[in-house]
GROMACS .gro file of C-alpha atoms in nm:
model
  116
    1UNK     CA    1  -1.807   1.013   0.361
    2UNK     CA    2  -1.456   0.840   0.395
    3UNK     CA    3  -1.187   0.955   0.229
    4UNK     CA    4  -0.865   0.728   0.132
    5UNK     CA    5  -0.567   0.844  -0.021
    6UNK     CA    6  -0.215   0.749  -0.111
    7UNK     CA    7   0.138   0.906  -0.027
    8UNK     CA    8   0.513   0.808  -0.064
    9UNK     CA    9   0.617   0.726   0.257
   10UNK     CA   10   0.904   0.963   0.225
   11UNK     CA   11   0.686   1.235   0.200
   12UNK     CA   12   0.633   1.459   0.521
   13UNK     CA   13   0.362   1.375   0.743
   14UNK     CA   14   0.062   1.651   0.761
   15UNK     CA   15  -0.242   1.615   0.973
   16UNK     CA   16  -0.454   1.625   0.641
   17UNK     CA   17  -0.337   1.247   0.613
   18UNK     CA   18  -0.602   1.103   0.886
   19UNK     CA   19  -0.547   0.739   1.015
   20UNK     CA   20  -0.182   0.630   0.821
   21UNK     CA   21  -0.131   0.285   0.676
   22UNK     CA   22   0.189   0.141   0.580
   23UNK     CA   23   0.141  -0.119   0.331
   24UNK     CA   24   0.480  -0.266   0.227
   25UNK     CA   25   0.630  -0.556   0.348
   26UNK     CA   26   0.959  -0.413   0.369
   27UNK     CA   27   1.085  -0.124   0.602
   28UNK     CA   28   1.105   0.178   0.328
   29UNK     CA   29   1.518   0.257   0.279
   30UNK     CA   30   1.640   0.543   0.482
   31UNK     CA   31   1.367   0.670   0.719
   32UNK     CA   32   1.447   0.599   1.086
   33UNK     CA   33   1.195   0.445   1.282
   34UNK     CA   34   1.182   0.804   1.481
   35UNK     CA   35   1.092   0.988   1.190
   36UNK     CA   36   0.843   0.734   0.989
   37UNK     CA   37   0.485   0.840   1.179
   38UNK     CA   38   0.223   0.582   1.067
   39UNK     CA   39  -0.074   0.461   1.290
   40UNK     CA   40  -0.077   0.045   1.143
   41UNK     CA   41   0.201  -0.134   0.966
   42UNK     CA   42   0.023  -0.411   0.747
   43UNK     CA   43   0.272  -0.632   0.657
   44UNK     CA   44  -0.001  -0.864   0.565
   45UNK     CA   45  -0.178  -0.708   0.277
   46UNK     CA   46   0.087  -0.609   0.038
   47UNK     CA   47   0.178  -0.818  -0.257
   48UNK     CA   48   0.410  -1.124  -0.217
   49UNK     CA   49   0.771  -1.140  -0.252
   50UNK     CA   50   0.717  -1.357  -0.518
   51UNK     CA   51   0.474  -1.102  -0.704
   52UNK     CA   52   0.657  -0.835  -0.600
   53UNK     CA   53   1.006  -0.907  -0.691
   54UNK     CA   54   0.825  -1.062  -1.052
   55UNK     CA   55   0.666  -0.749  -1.084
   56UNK     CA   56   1.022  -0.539  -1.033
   57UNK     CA   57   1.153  -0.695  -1.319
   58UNK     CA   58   0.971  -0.471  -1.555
   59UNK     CA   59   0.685  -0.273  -1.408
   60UNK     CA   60   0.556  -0.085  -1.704
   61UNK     CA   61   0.478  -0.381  -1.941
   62UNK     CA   62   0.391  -0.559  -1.611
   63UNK     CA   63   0.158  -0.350  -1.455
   64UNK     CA   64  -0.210  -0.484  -1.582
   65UNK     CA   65  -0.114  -0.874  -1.507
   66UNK     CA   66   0.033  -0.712  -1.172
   67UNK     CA   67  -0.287  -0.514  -1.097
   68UNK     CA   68  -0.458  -0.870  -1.186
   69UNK     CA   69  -0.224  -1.088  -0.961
   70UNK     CA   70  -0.240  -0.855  -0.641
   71UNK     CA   71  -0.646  -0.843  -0.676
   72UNK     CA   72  -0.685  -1.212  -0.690
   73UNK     CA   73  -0.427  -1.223  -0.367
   74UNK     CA   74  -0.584  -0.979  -0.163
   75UNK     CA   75  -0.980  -1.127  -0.260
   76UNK     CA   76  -0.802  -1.470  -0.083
   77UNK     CA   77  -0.609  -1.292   0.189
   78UNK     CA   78  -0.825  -1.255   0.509
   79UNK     CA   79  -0.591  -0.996   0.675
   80UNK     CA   80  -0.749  -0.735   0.347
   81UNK     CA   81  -1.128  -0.809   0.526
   82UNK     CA   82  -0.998  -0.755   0.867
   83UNK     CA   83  -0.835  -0.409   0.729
   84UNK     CA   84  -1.165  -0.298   0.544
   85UNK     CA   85  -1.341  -0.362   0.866
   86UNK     CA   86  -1.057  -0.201   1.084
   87UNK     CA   87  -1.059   0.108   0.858
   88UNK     CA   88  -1.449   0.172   0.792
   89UNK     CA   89  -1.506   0.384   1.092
   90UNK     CA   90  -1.180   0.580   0.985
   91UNK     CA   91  -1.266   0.971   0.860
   92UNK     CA   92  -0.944   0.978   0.641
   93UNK     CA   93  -0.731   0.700   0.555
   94UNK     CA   94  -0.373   0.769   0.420
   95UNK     CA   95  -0.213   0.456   0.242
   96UNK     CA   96   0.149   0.506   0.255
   97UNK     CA   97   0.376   0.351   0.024
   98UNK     CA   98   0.755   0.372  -0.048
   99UNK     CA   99   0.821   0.279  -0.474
  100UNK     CA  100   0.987   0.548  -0.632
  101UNK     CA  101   0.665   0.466  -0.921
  102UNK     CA  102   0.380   0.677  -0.811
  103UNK     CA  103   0.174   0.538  -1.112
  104UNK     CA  104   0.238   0.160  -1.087
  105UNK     CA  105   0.228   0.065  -0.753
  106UNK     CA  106   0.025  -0.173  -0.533
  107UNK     CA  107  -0.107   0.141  -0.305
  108UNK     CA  108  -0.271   0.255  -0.640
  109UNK     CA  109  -0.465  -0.099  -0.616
  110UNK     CA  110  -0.556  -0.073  -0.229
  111UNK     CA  111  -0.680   0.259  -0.302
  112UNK     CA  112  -0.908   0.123  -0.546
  113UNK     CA  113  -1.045  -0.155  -0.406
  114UNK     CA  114  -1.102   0.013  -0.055
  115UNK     CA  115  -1.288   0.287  -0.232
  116UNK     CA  116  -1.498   0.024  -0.360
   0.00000   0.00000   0.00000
């Protein structure tokens, strides 16, 4: 049985975390490419600027057409099949993420959906 998780990307690496995903499209503020351990960057997957910058404007009364939007994106984004495939042999999956929201974020959606 796979297991898939999420984590703040600022948060210390542990080997409990498995195979580690980043899924932003932007470099998370303040961690140094020598101290950032992850084992795939997938630029490719996250939301897009345009969704995410829309969705930064006011996440909480944003989040359920946000959780709506990113869904429809990643069901027409190829790279999200080639990343279910990638990660199906995987043991433990750690999704790594960098908002400061640990409740409203699009790793919360990944998580979902992969789980699925």
């Amino acid at each position: 049985m796979q297991t898939i998780q999420i984590k703040r990307a600022y948060q210390p690496e542990s080997p409990e975390d498995g195979f580690r995903v980043y899924i932003d499209r932007l470099w998370p503020r303040g961690l140094s490419h020598e101290t950032f351990h992850y084992d795939l960057w997938d630029k490719d997957i996250a939301p897009s600027t345009e969704l995410r910058e829309w969705f930064h404007q006011d996440p909480q009364s944003r989040w359920t057409e946000f959780e709506e939007k990113y869904k429809k994106e990643l069901e027409a984004n190829p790279a999200f099949q080639k990343l279910k495939e990638y990660l199906a042999h995987k043991p433990v999956i750690t999704l790594l993420y960098s908002s400061h929201d640990e409740e409203h974020n699009n790793a919360v959606i990944l998580e979902n959906l992969l789980k699925n």
